Coordinates of C-alpha atoms in Angstrom, one line a residue:
X1 CA 6.2 63.8 124.3
X2 CA 5.6 67.1 126.2
X3 CA 4.2 67.4 129.8
X4 CA 0.7 68.3 128.5
X5 CA 0.6 65.3 126.3
X6 CA 1.8 63.1 129.1
X7 CA -0.9 64.4 131.4
X8 CA -3.6 64.0 128.8
X9 CA -2.6 60.3 128.2
X10 CA -2.6 59.6 131.9
X11 CA -6.0 61.3 132.4
X12 CA -7.5 59.5 129.4
X13 CA -6.2 56.1 130.6
X14 CA -7.3 56.7 134.1
X15 CA -10.9 57.6 133.0
X16 CA -11.0 54.6 130.7
X17 CA -10.0 52.1 133.5
X18 CA -11.4 53.8 136.6
X19 CA -13.9 51.0 137.3
X20 CA -11.1 48.5 137.8
X21 CA -7.9 50.3 138.3
X22 CA -6.7 53.5 140.0
X23 CA -3.6 55.1 138.3
X24 CA -0.9 56.2 140.7
X25 CA 1.8 57.5 138.4
X26 CA 4.1 57.0 135.5
X27 CA 6.8 54.4 135.8
X28 CA 8.6 54.8 132.5
X29 CA 8.2 55.1 128.8
X30 CA 9.8 53.9 125.6
X31 CA 9.3 53.6 121.9
X32 CA 6.7 50.9 122.3
X33 CA 4.6 52.3 125.1
X34 CA 4.1 54.1 128.4
X35 CA 4.0 52.2 131.7
X36 CA 1.9 53.4 134.7
X37 CA 1.7 52.1 138.2
X38 CA -1.8 51.4 139.4
X39 CA -3.9 49.6 142.0
X40 CA -6.2 46.8 141.2
X41 CA -9.4 47.9 142.9
X42 CA -11.0 44.4 142.9
X43 CA -8.0 42.3 143.9
X44 CA -6.4 45.0 146.1
X45 CA -2.9 44.6 144.6
X46 CA -0.5 46.9 142.9
X47 CA -0.1 46.4 139.1
X48 CA 1.7 48.0 136.1
X49 CA -0.3 49.0 133.0
X50 CA 1.4 49.5 129.7
X51 CA -0.5 51.4 127.0
X52 CA 0.3 51.6 123.3
X53 CA 0.9 55.3 122.4
X54 CA -2.0 56.9 120.5
X55 CA 0.2 57.7 117.6
X56 CA 0.6 53.9 117.0
X57 CA -2.8 52.8 118.4
X58 CA -4.8 54.5 115.6
X59 CA -3.4 51.8 113.2
X60 CA -5.9 48.9 113.2
X61 CA -3.3 46.3 112.2
X62 CA -0.9 47.4 114.9
X63 CA -3.6 47.3 117.5
X64 CA -4.5 43.8 116.4
X65 CA -0.9 42.6 116.5
X66 CA -0.2 44.3 119.9
X67 CA -3.2 42.5 121.5
X68 CA -2.5 39.2 119.9
X69 CA 1.2 39.1 121.0
X70 CA 0.3 40.3 124.5
X71 CA -2.2 37.4 124.7
X72 CA 0.6 35.1 123.6
X73 CA 2.9 36.5 126.3
X74 CA 0.2 36.0 128.9
X75 CA 0.6 32.3 128.5
X76 CA 4.1 32.5 129.9
X77 CA 4.1 31.4 133.5
X78 CA 7.6 31.5 134.9
X79 CA 9.3 32.9 138.1
X80 CA 11.5 35.1 136.0
X81 CA 8.9 36.5 133.6
X82 CA 6.6 39.3 134.6
X83 CA 3.0 37.9 134.6
X84 CA 0.4 39.5 132.3
X85 CA -3.0 39.7 134.0
X86 CA -5.2 41.3 131.3
X87 CA -5.2 42.7 127.8
X88 CA -7.8 45.0 126.4
X89 CA -8.9 48.2 124.6
X90 CA -10.7 51.1 126.2
X91 CA -11.5 54.6 124.9
X92 CA -9.4 53.9 121.8
X93 CA -6.4 52.9 123.9
X94 CA -4.7 49.5 123.7
X95 CA -3.2 48.3 127.0
X96 CA -2.2 45.3 129.0
X97 CA -2.0 44.8 132.8
X98 CA 1.1 43.1 134.2
X99 CA 2.5 42.3 137.6
X100 CA 4.2 45.1 139.5
X101 CA 7.9 44.6 140.2
X102 CA 9.2 46.4 143.2
X103 CA 12.8 47.1 142.3
X104 CA 14.9 48.7 139.6
X105 CA 15.9 47.8 136.1
X106 CA 19.3 46.4 135.2
X107 CA 19.9 49.6 133.2
X108 CA 19.4 51.7 136.3
X109 CA 21.8 49.4 138.3
X110 CA 24.4 49.7 135.6
X111 CA 24.2 53.5 135.6
X112 CA 25.0 53.4 139.3
X113 CA 27.6 50.6 139.4
X114 CA 28.9 50.5 135.8
X115 CA 30.4 47.0 136.2
X116 CA 28.9 44.2 138.3
X117 CA 30.7 41.4 140.1
X118 CA 31.3 38.3 137.9
X119 CA 29.1 36.0 140.1
X120 CA 26.3 38.5 140.0
X121 CA 26.6 38.6 136.2
X122 CA 26.5 34.8 136.1
X123 CA 23.3 34.8 138.2
X124 CA 21.5 37.5 136.2
X125 CA 22.5 36.0 132.9
X126 CA 21.5 32.5 134.1
X127 CA 18.1 33.6 135.3
X128 CA 17.4 35.6 132.2
X129 CA 18.4 32.6 130.0
X130 CA 16.1 30.4 132.1
X131 CA 13.2 32.8 131.3
X132 CA 14.1 33.0 127.6
X133 CA 14.3 29.2 127.4
X134 CA 10.8 28.8 128.7
X135 CA 9.5 31.5 126.3
X136 CA 11.2 30.0 123.3
X137 CA 9.7 26.6 124.1
X138 CA 6.3 28.3 123.9
X139 CA 7.2 29.8 120.5
X140 CA 7.7 33.4 121.8
X141 CA 10.8 35.3 120.8
X142 CA 11.6 38.5 122.8
X143 CA 13.5 40.4 120.1
X144 CA 14.3 43.3 122.5
X145 CA 16.5 41.8 125.2
X146 CA 18.2 44.8 126.9
X147 CA 19.0 46.1 130.4
X148 CA 15.8 48.2 130.5
X149 CA 13.7 45.0 130.0
X150 CA 15.5 43.1 132.8
X151 CA 14.1 44.0 136.2
X152 CA 15.7 43.3 139.5
X153 CA 13.2 42.7 142.3
X154 CA 13.6 43.0 146.0
X155 CA 16.7 42.8 148.1
X156 CA 17.8 39.6 146.4
X157 CA 17.5 41.3 143.0
X158 CA 15.6 38.4 141.5
X159 CA 15.5 38.7 137.7
X160 CA 12.1 39.4 136.1
X161 CA 12.1 39.8 132.3
X162 CA 9.4 42.0 130.8
X163 CA 8.0 43.1 127.4
X164 CA 7.8 39.6 125.9
X165 CA 6.4 39.4 122.4
X166 CA 5.6 43.1 121.9
X167 CA 8.5 43.8 119.5
X168 CA 7.7 40.7 117.6
X169 CA 4.1 41.8 117.3
X170 CA 5.1 45.1 115.7
X171 CA 7.6 43.6 113.4
X172 CA 5.3 41.4 111.4
X173 CA 4.4 44.2 109.1
X174 CA 8.0 45.0 108.0
X175 CA 11.2 43.5 107.1
X176 CA 12.4 42.5 110.6
X177 CA 13.7 45.9 111.8
X178 CA 11.1 48.4 110.9
X179 CA 7.3 48.4 111.0
X180 CA 5.1 49.9 108.4
X181 CA 5.3 53.1 110.3
X182 CA 9.1 53.2 110.4
X183 CA 9.5 52.4 114.1
X184 CA 12.7 50.5 114.9
X185 CA 12.1 47.1 116.3
X186 CA 14.6 46.4 119.1
X187 CA 17.4 48.6 120.3
X188 CA 20.4 48.9 117.9
X189 CA 22.9 48.6 120.8
X190 CA 21.5 45.2 121.6
X191 CA 20.4 43.9 118.2
X192 CA 21.6 40.7 116.7
X193 CA 23.3 40.7 113.3
X194 CA 20.3 39.1 111.7
X195 CA 18.0 41.8 113.1
X196 CA 20.5 44.5 111.9
X197 CA 20.6 42.9 108.5
X198 CA 16.8 43.1 108.2
X199 CA 16.2 39.3 108.2
X200 CA 12.5 38.5 107.9
X201 CA 12.8 35.3 110.0
X202 CA 14.4 35.8 113.4
X203 CA 14.8 32.7 115.7
X204 CA 15.6 32.2 119.4
X205 CA 19.3 32.5 118.8
X206 CA 18.8 36.2 118.2
X207 CA 17.7 36.6 121.8
X208 CA 20.9 34.7 122.9
X209 CA 23.1 37.2 121.0
X210 CA 21.2 40.1 122.7
X211 CA 21.6 38.5 126.1
X212 CA 25.3 38.1 125.4
X213 CA 25.6 41.8 124.7
X214 CA 23.9 42.5 128.0
X215 CA 26.2 40.2 129.9
X216 CA 29.2 41.7 128.1
X217 CA 28.1 45.2 129.3
X218 CA 27.6 43.9 132.9
X219 CA 31.2 42.5 132.9
X220 CA 33.0 45.3 131.1
X221 CA 30.9 48.4 131.9
X222 CA 30.2 49.2 128.3
X223 CA 28.5 47.7 125.3
X224 CA 31.0 46.2 122.7
X225 CA 30.0 48.4 119.8
X226 CA 29.5 52.2 119.5
X227 CA 28.8 54.5 116.6
X228 CA 27.7 58.0 116.0
X229 CA 24.7 56.9 113.9
X230 CA 22.2 54.1 114.0
X231 CA 23.2 52.7 110.5
X232 CA 26.9 52.7 111.7
X233 CA 26.0 50.8 114.8
X234 CA 24.0 48.3 112.9
X235 CA 26.9 47.8 110.5
X236 CA 29.2 47.1 113.5
X237 CA 26.8 44.5 114.8
X238 CA 27.0 42.7 111.5
X239 CA 30.7 43.0 110.7
X240 CA 32.8 43.8 113.8
X241 CA 34.1 41.4 116.4
X242 CA 33.9 42.3 120.1
X243 CA 37.1 42.4 122.2
X244 CA 37.5 39.4 124.4
X245 CA 36.0 39.9 127.9
X246 CA 39.2 38.9 129.6
X247 CA 41.2 41.5 127.8
X248 CA 39.0 44.2 129.4
X249 CA 38.4 42.4 132.7
X250 CA 41.2 39.9 133.4
X251 CA 39.7 38.7 136.7
X252 CA 36.6 37.4 135.0
X253 CA 36.5 33.6 135.3
X254 CA 37.5 31.9 132.1
X255 CA 34.4 29.8 131.7
X256 CA 32.1 32.8 132.1
X257 CA 34.1 34.9 129.6
X258 CA 34.0 32.0 127.0
X259 CA 30.3 31.5 127.6
X260 CA 29.5 35.2 126.9
X261 CA 31.8 35.3 123.9
X262 CA 30.1 32.3 122.3
X263 CA 26.8 34.2 122.6
X264 CA 28.3 37.0 120.5
X265 CA 29.1 34.8 117.4
X266 CA 27.9 36.6 114.3
X267 CA 26.5 33.5 112.6
X268 CA 23.5 32.0 114.6
X269 CA 24.7 28.4 114.2
X270 CA 27.9 29.2 116.0
X271 CA 26.1 30.4 119.2
X272 CA 24.7 28.4 121.9
X273 CA 22.0 26.3 120.3
X274 CA 19.3 27.1 122.9
X275 CA 18.9 29.3 125.9
X276 CA 18.7 26.2 128.1
X277 CA 22.2 25.2 126.8
X278 CA 23.5 28.6 127.8
X279 CA 21.9 28.3 131.2
X280 CA 23.5 24.8 131.8
X281 CA 26.9 26.2 130.7
X282 CA 26.6 29.0 133.3
X283 CA 25.6 26.5 136.0
X284 CA 28.3 23.9 135.3
X285 CA 31.2 26.5 135.5
X286 CA 33.1 24.2 133.2
X287 CA 35.5 26.0 130.8
X288 CA 34.6 24.5 127.4
X289 CA 37.4 24.6 124.8
X290 CA 36.1 27.3 122.4
X291 CA 37.4 28.6 119.1
X292 CA 36.1 31.9 118.1
X293 CA 34.9 32.2 114.5
X294 CA 33.6 35.8 114.4
X295 CA 36.9 37.4 113.5
X296 CA 37.2 35.5 110.3
X297 CA 33.5 34.9 109.5
X298 CA 31.3 38.0 109.8
X299 CA 27.6 37.6 109.6
X300 CA 26.1 37.1 106.1
X301 CA 22.4 37.6 105.6
X302 CA 20.6 34.6 104.1
X303 CA 19.8 36.0 100.7
X304 CA 23.4 36.6 99.9
X305 CA 25.2 34.1 102.1
X306 CA 24.6 30.7 103.5
X307 CA 21.1 30.0 104.6
X308 CA 20.4 28.4 108.0
X309 CA 18.3 25.9 106.2
X310 CA 19.0 24.9 102.6
X311 CA 16.8 27.0 100.4
X312 CA 14.0 25.4 98.4
X313 CA 12.8 26.4 94.9
X314 CA 10.4 29.3 95.0
X315 CA 6.8 28.4 94.4
X316 CA 4.7 30.3 92.0
X317 CA 3.1 33.2 93.9
X318 CA 5.7 33.6 96.6
X319 CA 6.6 37.1 97.4
X320 CA 10.3 36.6 97.6
X321 CA 12.6 34.6 95.3
X322 CA 14.5 31.8 96.9
X323 CA 17.8 30.6 95.6
X324 CA 18.6 26.9 95.6
X325 CA 21.8 26.4 97.6
X326 CA 24.1 23.6 96.6
X327 CA 25.1 21.1 99.3
X328 CA 28.1 21.9 101.4
X329 CA 30.5 19.5 103.1
X330 CA 29.6 21.0 106.4
X331 CA 27.4 23.7 107.8
X332 CA 24.0 24.9 106.9
X333 CA 21.7 21.9 107.2
X334 CA 21.6 22.0 111.0
X335 CA 22.6 24.1 113.9
X336 CA 24.5 21.2 115.4
X337 CA 26.2 20.2 112.2
X338 CA 27.3 23.8 111.8
X339 CA 29.4 24.0 114.9
X340 CA 33.2 24.0 114.9
X341 CA 35.2 21.1 113.4
X342 CA 35.6 19.6 116.9
X343 CA 31.9 18.8 116.8
X344 CA 31.6 18.1 113.1
X345 CA 29.1 15.4 112.2
X346 CA 30.3 12.1 110.7
X347 CA 28.7 10.7 107.6
X348 CA 26.0 9.1 109.7
X349 CA 25.0 12.5 111.1
X350 CA 26.5 12.0 114.6
X351 CA 28.8 14.7 116.1
X352 CA 32.4 13.9 116.8
X353 CA 32.1 15.0 120.4
X354 CA 29.4 12.5 121.1
X355 CA 31.3 9.6 119.4
X356 CA 34.4 10.5 121.4
X357 CA 32.6 10.5 124.7
X358 CA 30.8 7.2 123.9
X359 CA 34.2 5.7 123.2
X360 CA 35.6 6.9 126.5
X361 CA 32.5 5.6 128.3
X362 CA 32.8 2.2 126.7
X363 CA 36.5 2.0 127.7
X364 CA 35.7 3.0 131.3
X365 CA 32.9 0.4 131.7
X366 CA 34.8 -2.5 130.1
X367 CA 38.1 -1.9 131.9
X368 CA 36.7 -1.1 135.3
X369 CA 34.1 -3.9 134.9
X370 CA 36.9 -6.3 134.4
X371 CA 38.8 -5.0 137.3
X372 CA 35.7 -5.2 139.6
X373 CA 35.1 -8.8 138.5
X374 CA 38.8 -9.7 139.2
X375 CA 38.5 -7.9 142.6
X376 CA 35.4 -10.0 143.5
X377 CA 37.1 -13.2 142.6
X378 CA 40.2 -12.4 144.7
X379 CA 38.1 -11.1 147.6
X380 CA 36.5 -7.7 148.3
X381 CA 38.3 -7.1 151.6
X382 CA 40.4 -4.5 149.8
X383 CA 38.5 -2.8 147.0
X384 CA 41.6 -2.0 145.0
X385 CA 39.7 -1.6 141.7
X386 CA 38.6 1.9 143.0
X387 CA 42.1 3.2 142.7
X388 CA 41.6 3.2 138.9
X389 CA 37.9 3.8 138.8
X390 CA 37.7 7.0 140.9
X391 CA 40.3 9.2 139.0
X392 CA 39.1 7.8 135.7
X393 CA 35.5 8.6 136.7
X394 CA 36.4 12.1 137.6
X395 CA 37.9 12.6 134.1
X396 CA 34.8 11.1 132.5
X397 CA 32.6 13.4 134.5
X398 CA 34.6 16.4 133.2
X399 CA 34.2 15.1 129.7
X400 CA 30.4 14.8 130.2
X401 CA 30.3 18.4 131.4
X402 CA 31.9 19.5 128.1
X403 CA 29.4 17.4 126.2
X404 CA 26.5 18.9 128.1
X405 CA 27.7 22.4 127.5
X406 CA 28.0 21.7 123.8
X407 CA 24.2 21.1 123.8
X408 CA 24.1 17.3 124.0
X409 CA 22.8 14.9 126.6
X410 CA 23.0 11.2 127.6
X411 CA 20.3 10.5 125.0
X412 CA 22.8 11.3 122.3
X413 CA 25.4 8.9 123.9
X414 CA 23.0 6.0 124.4
X415 CA 20.9 6.3 121.2
X416 CA 23.4 5.8 118.4
X417 CA 22.1 6.8 114.9
X418 CA 21.8 4.0 112.4
X419 CA 24.3 3.3 109.7
X420 CA 23.5 4.7 106.3
X421 CA 23.1 1.2 104.8
X422 CA 20.7 0.1 107.4
X423 CA 17.2 0.6 106.0
X424 CA 14.6 -0.8 108.4
X425 CA 10.9 -0.6 107.8
X426 CA 9.7 2.8 109.2
X427 CA 7.2 2.9 112.1
X428 CA 3.8 4.5 112.0
X429 CA 4.3 7.3 114.5
X430 CA 2.6 6.5 117.8
X431 CA 1.4 3.0 116.9
X432 CA 4.6 0.9 116.7
X433 CA 3.5 -0.6 113.4
X434 CA 5.4 -0.7 110.2
X435 CA 4.4 1.7 107.4
X436 CA 3.8 0.2 104.0
X437 CA 7.0 0.3 101.9
X438 CA 7.4 2.9 99.2
X439 CA 5.5 2.0 96.0
X440 CA 8.7 1.8 94.0
X441 CA 10.6 -1.5 94.1
X442 CA 14.3 -1.3 95.0
X443 CA 15.8 0.2 91.8
X444 CA 18.3 -1.6 89.7
X445 CA 21.8 -0.2 89.4
X446 CA 21.9 2.5 86.8
X447 CA 18.2 3.4 87.0
X448 CA 19.1 6.8 88.3
X449 CA 22.3 7.3 86.4
X450 CA 24.6 9.9 87.8
X451 CA 21.9 10.8 90.4
X452 CA 22.3 7.3 92.0
X453 CA 24.5 8.6 94.8
X454 CA 22.0 11.4 95.8
X455 CA 19.1 8.9 95.8
X456 CA 21.1 6.7 98.0
X457 CA 21.7 9.6 100.4
X458 CA 18.0 10.2 100.6
X459 CA 17.4 6.5 101.4
X460 CA 19.9 6.7 104.2
X461 CA 18.4 9.9 105.6
X462 CA 14.9 8.4 105.4
X463 CA 16.1 5.3 107.3
X464 CA 17.7 7.5 110.0
X465 CA 14.5 9.5 110.4
X466 CA 12.5 6.3 110.8
X467 CA 15.0 5.0 113.4
X468 CA 14.8 8.3 115.5
X469 CA 11.0 8.2 115.4
X470 CA 11.1 4.5 116.6
X471 CA 13.3 5.5 119.6
X472 CA 11.0 8.4 120.7
X473 CA 8.6 7.7 123.6
X474 CA 5.0 7.1 122.3
X475 CA 3.8 10.4 123.8
X476 CA 6.4 12.3 121.8
X477 CA 6.0 10.2 118.7
X478 CA 2.3 11.0 118.7
X479 CA 3.2 14.7 118.4
X480 CA 4.9 14.0 115.1
X481 CA 2.3 12.1 113.0
X482 CA 3.2 13.7 109.7
X483 CA 6.9 13.3 109.6
X484 CA 7.4 9.8 108.1
X485 CA 4.5 10.1 105.6
X486 CA 5.8 13.5 104.5
X487 CA 9.3 12.1 103.9
X488 CA 8.0 9.0 102.1
X489 CA 5.9 11.1 99.8
X490 CA 8.7 13.5 99.0
X491 CA 11.2 10.6 98.4
X492 CA 8.7 8.8 96.1
X493 CA 8.3 11.9 93.9
X494 CA 12.1 12.7 94.0
X495 CA 12.9 9.1 92.8
X496 CA 10.4 9.5 89.9
X497 CA 12.0 12.8 89.0
X498 CA 15.4 11.2 89.1
X499 CA 14.3 8.5 86.7
X500 CA 13.0 11.1 84.3
X501 CA 16.2 13.2 84.5
X502 CA 18.2 10.0 83.8
X503 CA 16.1 9.3 80.8
X504 CA 16.9 12.8 79.5
X505 CA 20.6 12.1 80.0
X506 CA 20.4 8.8 78.1
X507 CA 22.1 10.2 74.9
X508 CA 19.7 12.5 73.1
X509 CA 20.9 15.8 74.6
X510 CA 24.6 15.6 73.7
X511 CA 24.1 13.6 70.5
X512 CA 21.5 16.0 69.2
X513 CA 23.6 19.1 69.9
X514 CA 26.6 17.4 68.2
X515 CA 24.6 16.5 65.1
X516 CA 23.0 19.9 65.0
X517 CA 26.3 21.7 65.2
X518 CA 27.8 19.5 62.4
X519 CA 24.8 20.2 60.1
X520 CA 24.9 24.0 60.7
X521 CA 28.7 24.1 60.0
X522 CA 28.1 22.0 56.8
X523 CA 25.4 24.4 55.5
X524 CA 27.5 27.5 56.4
X525 CA 30.3 26.1 54.2
X526 CA 28.1 25.9 51.1
X527 CA 27.4 28.6 48.7
X528 CA 24.4 30.8 49.4
X529 CA 21.0 29.9 47.9
X530 CA 17.4 30.2 49.1
X531 CA 17.0 26.6 50.1
X532 CA 20.3 26.6 52.0
X533 CA 19.3 29.8 53.8
X534 CA 15.9 28.4 54.7
X535 CA 17.4 25.1 56.2
X536 CA 20.2 27.0 58.0
X537 CA 17.7 29.4 59.6
X538 CA 15.5 26.4 60.7
X539 CA 18.5 24.6 62.2
X540 CA 19.7 27.6 64.1
X541 CA 16.2 28.0 65.6
X542 CA 16.3 24.4 66.6
X543 CA 19.7 24.8 68.2
X544 CA 18.3 27.8 70.2
X545 CA 15.3 25.7 71.2
X546 CA 17.5 22.8 72.3
X547 CA 19.6 25.2 74.4
X548 CA 16.5 26.6 76.1
X549 CA 15.4 23.0 76.9
X550 CA 18.8 22.2 78.3
X551 CA 18.5 25.2 80.6
X552 CA 15.0 24.2 81.7
X553 CA 16.4 20.7 82.4
X554 CA 19.0 22.2 84.7
X555 CA 16.3 24.1 86.6
X556 CA 14.4 20.8 87.1
X557 CA 17.6 19.1 88.4
X558 CA 18.0 21.9 90.9
X559 CA 14.6 21.0 92.3
X560 CA 15.7 17.4 92.7
X561 CA 18.8 18.6 94.7
X562 CA 16.5 20.6 96.9
X563 CA 14.6 17.4 97.8
X564 CA 17.9 15.8 98.8
X565 CA 18.8 18.8 101.0
X566 CA 15.3 19.0 102.5
X567 CA 15.3 15.4 103.7
X568 CA 18.9 15.7 105.1
X569 CA 17.9 18.9 106.9
X570 CA 14.8 17.2 108.4
X571 CA 17.0 14.4 109.6
X572 CA 19.4 16.7 111.5
X573 CA 16.5 18.7 112.9
X574 CA 14.9 15.6 114.2
X575 CA 18.1 14.5 115.9
X576 CA 18.3 17.9 117.6
X577 CA 14.6 17.7 118.5
X578 CA 15.2 14.3 120.2
X579 CA 18.0 15.7 122.3
X580 CA 16.2 18.9 123.3
X581 CA 12.8 17.3 123.8
X582 CA 10.0 17.3 121.3
X583 CA 7.9 19.8 123.3
X584 CA 10.8 22.3 123.4
X585 CA 11.3 22.8 119.7
X586 CA 8.1 21.4 118.2
X587 CA 7.0 24.6 116.6
X588 CA 10.2 25.1 114.6
X589 CA 10.2 21.4 113.5
X590 CA 6.6 21.6 112.4
X591 CA 7.5 24.6 110.2
X592 CA 10.3 22.5 108.7
X593 CA 7.8 19.7 108.0
X594 CA 5.4 22.1 106.3
X595 CA 8.3 23.3 104.1
X596 CA 9.0 19.8 103.0
X597 CA 5.3 19.3 102.2
X598 CA 5.3 22.4 100.1
X599 CA 8.4 21.2 98.2
X600 CA 6.6 17.9 97.6
X601 CA 3.8 19.7 95.8
X602 CA 6.4 21.6 93.7
X603 CA 8.1 18.4 92.7
X604 CA 4.8 17.2 91.1
X605 CA 5.0 20.2 88.8
X606 CA 8.7 19.5 88.2
X607 CA 7.9 15.9 87.1
X608 CA 5.4 17.2 84.7
X609 CA 7.9 19.7 83.3
X610 CA 10.5 17.0 83.0
X611 CA 8.2 14.9 80.9
X612 CA 7.4 17.8 78.7
X613 CA 11.0 18.6 78.2
X614 CA 11.7 14.9 77.3
X615 CA 8.9 15.0 74.7
X616 CA 10.2 18.3 73.2
X617 CA 13.7 16.9 73.1
X618 CA 12.3 14.0 71.0
X619 CA 10.6 16.4 68.6
X620 CA 13.7 18.5 68.1
X621 CA 15.7 15.3 67.6
X622 CA 13.3 14.0 65.0
X623 CA 13.4 17.4 63.3
X624 CA 17.2 17.4 63.2
X625 CA 17.2 13.9 61.7
X626 CA 14.7 15.1 59.0
X627 CA 17.1 17.9 58.0

């Protein structure tokens, strides 16, 4: 933008806002806007005004998204987030007014200092994570975390994060990295692998990766990845592994280096689960045993690799096809379940790290409780039981620090998930009353055939969901009124579909194909005549029809498997929600519930299709018998 253009924009904005604000000068500019300092004439305070460039503002859809996302960001009230005072349009310009930060950006500080002291890096990263955690709880994802958007205010250099939600607003029209106008969303140097890969759905862990890149640069003086071109840089974000921080800066504390490197994991499920978990890790200063996975597992985008959530069958009319992913022994159904093998969930869905700590806690309480009782009996003049309790307690506190840094809390230790074979009556959310049982009676053995095990797994997951809802406080339970009815409805339909599939497997499919093949071979061995050719042609068409029906049956079974995965996924997400707090991740969990509801509607169509396939199998079988 040349000087004449700059002057024209400033003059135009000044005239449009002259009744309320007096422009003082330009503070900075970027791909998403120009920022001016100004004085609020009514409130007598200094403010900053960001305006969307005219070359973007002429697009109606971009103006609408800009304003909507700025309004969303205005709801964020936090000491480390720049406040937004007003959003509006004037003289064809879209703008928002935010608090003025008297200081410098982190980018400017890095240009002067190159590397920052480790303790300052810890503080800046912790305060930024605190701001991100609050924004994520409100459903706002930054998508452009970088040194330019982290401001350092005053002599204490208090962190103030700016530009919340703007990149997200502009990305809605494209595939995650470009808008319809071809403007890059985010900065390639600080993009997460999922942003670089063009994922449509970016969650809060993308911001955690970007913050890890910023912390890495503060510690080492340089971003981890460089390339001559933007595509080359994006490819490195996806596939290359950053050098360990301690290799480049040996004096960096071990816990800080490990915390930053975990942020830089290529697969989102291997990073810190939330920004709050990252903040707690930085505060605790506990070096958590950490096994890096990036070197052997580069990021794979969801369409071609493992989805974060098991994919569901595509509904008619969806824009993008969705592939049904088979169940895996470990990994994609939940962020917590996808961690390293040290935290791998047991069959009941409980992580190993939680079970181990509970076992240690039980031993501590039982042994020291017995020693205390014995000490009381023999006289408390000399509290000798403390000689064992104190060092043991210190070790237990250290274990709890590791548990906390892994993203778990005392709730996970106290509230043990139910066994898979415990099937209590589920509660009506918020009322404490039992829901009516499923309409189907307990099935007899063999009713579902080879699908019996998967139906049993769904029952166990349903029971676990009911138990978690029962343990939630009433206020939180009232925020999840649709969960249990949604699971029950999906399970009822899935069981009906399993019965239909089992009926298809009862003998017609293989027997019909065998008889059909025998008759075709018998006719092929005969001498040619018109009647033989007619019957042979008819039987071949019937074999082709039977093969197509068998293929359709496989597609219907894939939808049943999606039901199993969806309920399992909802169970793990509910466990995570309970640990983090319902209000923190309610938006994401509500989206998962809506996905299950959509699948339930799809299963109705699958049941109808399965019945049709069964009828067609019968017709083909009767035709085979007739010939």
